[in-house]
Short mmCIF file of C-alpha atoms in Angstrom, two decimals:
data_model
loop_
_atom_site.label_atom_id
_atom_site.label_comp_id
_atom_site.label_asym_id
_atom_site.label_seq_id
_atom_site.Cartn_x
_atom_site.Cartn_y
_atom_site.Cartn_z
CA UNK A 7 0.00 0.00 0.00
CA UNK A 8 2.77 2.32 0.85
CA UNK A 9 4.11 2.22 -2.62
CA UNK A 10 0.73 3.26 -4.34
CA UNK A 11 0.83 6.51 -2.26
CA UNK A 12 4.38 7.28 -3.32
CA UNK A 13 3.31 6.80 -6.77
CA UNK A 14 0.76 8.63 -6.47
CA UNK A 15 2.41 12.06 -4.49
CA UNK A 16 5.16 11.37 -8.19
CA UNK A 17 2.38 11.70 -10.09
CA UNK A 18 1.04 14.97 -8.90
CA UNK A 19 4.78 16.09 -8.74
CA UNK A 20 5.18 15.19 -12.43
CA UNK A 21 1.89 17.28 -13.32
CA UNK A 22 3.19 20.27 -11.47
CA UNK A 23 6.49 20.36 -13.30
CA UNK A 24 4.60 19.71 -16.53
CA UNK A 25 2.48 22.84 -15.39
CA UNK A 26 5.66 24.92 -14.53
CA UNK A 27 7.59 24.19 -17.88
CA UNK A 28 4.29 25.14 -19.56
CA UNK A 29 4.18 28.69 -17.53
CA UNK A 30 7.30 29.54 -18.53
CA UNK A 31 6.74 28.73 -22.04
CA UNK A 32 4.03 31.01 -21.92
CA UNK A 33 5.67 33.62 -19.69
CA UNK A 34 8.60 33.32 -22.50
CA UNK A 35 6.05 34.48 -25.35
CA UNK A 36 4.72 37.11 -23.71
CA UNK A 37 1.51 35.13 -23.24
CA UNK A 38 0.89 36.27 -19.34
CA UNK A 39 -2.63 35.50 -19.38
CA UNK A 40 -2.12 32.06 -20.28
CA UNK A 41 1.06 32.23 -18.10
CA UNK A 42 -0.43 32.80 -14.98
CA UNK A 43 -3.15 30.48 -15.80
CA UNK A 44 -0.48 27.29 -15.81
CA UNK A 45 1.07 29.25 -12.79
CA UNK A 46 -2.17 28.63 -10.73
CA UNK A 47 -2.25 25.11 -11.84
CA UNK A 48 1.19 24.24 -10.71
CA UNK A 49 0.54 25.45 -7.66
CA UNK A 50 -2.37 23.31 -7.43
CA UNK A 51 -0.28 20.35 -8.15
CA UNK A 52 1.55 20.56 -5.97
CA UNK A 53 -0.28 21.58 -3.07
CA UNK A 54 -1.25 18.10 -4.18
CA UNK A 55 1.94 16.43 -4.04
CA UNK A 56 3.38 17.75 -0.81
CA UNK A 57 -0.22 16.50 0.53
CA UNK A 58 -0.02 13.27 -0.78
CA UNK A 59 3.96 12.96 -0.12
CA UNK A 60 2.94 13.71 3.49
CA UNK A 61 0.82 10.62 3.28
CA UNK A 62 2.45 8.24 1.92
CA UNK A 63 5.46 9.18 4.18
CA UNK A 64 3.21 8.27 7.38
CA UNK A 65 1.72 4.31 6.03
CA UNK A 66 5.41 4.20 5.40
CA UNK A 67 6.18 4.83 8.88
CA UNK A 68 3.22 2.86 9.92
CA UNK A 69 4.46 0.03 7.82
CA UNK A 70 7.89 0.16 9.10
CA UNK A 71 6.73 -0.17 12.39
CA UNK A 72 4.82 -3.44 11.76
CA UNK A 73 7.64 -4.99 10.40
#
């Protein structure tokens, strides 16, 4: 179980770096509307990730201590 939360805190880490490189595309064309938009999206993600990194750390823990 542990490992499905730690894939799943990678996958909202991936989306916010996809979301980042895509803001600064966008930032890089002058395109700050569209910009910021991606901006707000990253954060999102990874609000997301630290949340479900914070998770997955603890039923690691948890785990560890069963063992």
């Amino acid at each position: 179980m542990p490992r499905d939360s730690h894939q799943r805190a990678a996958e909202f880490h991936e989306l916010a770096a996809h979301a980042h490189r895509a803001a600064a595309a966008h930032h890089e064309k002058e395109d700050h509307q569209t910009g910021h938009e991606h901006s707000k999206q990253a954060l999102e993600h990874a609000n997301r990730a630290f949340q479900a990194s914070q998770e997955a750390h603890g039923k690691s823990v948890k785990a560890a201590e069963k063992s």
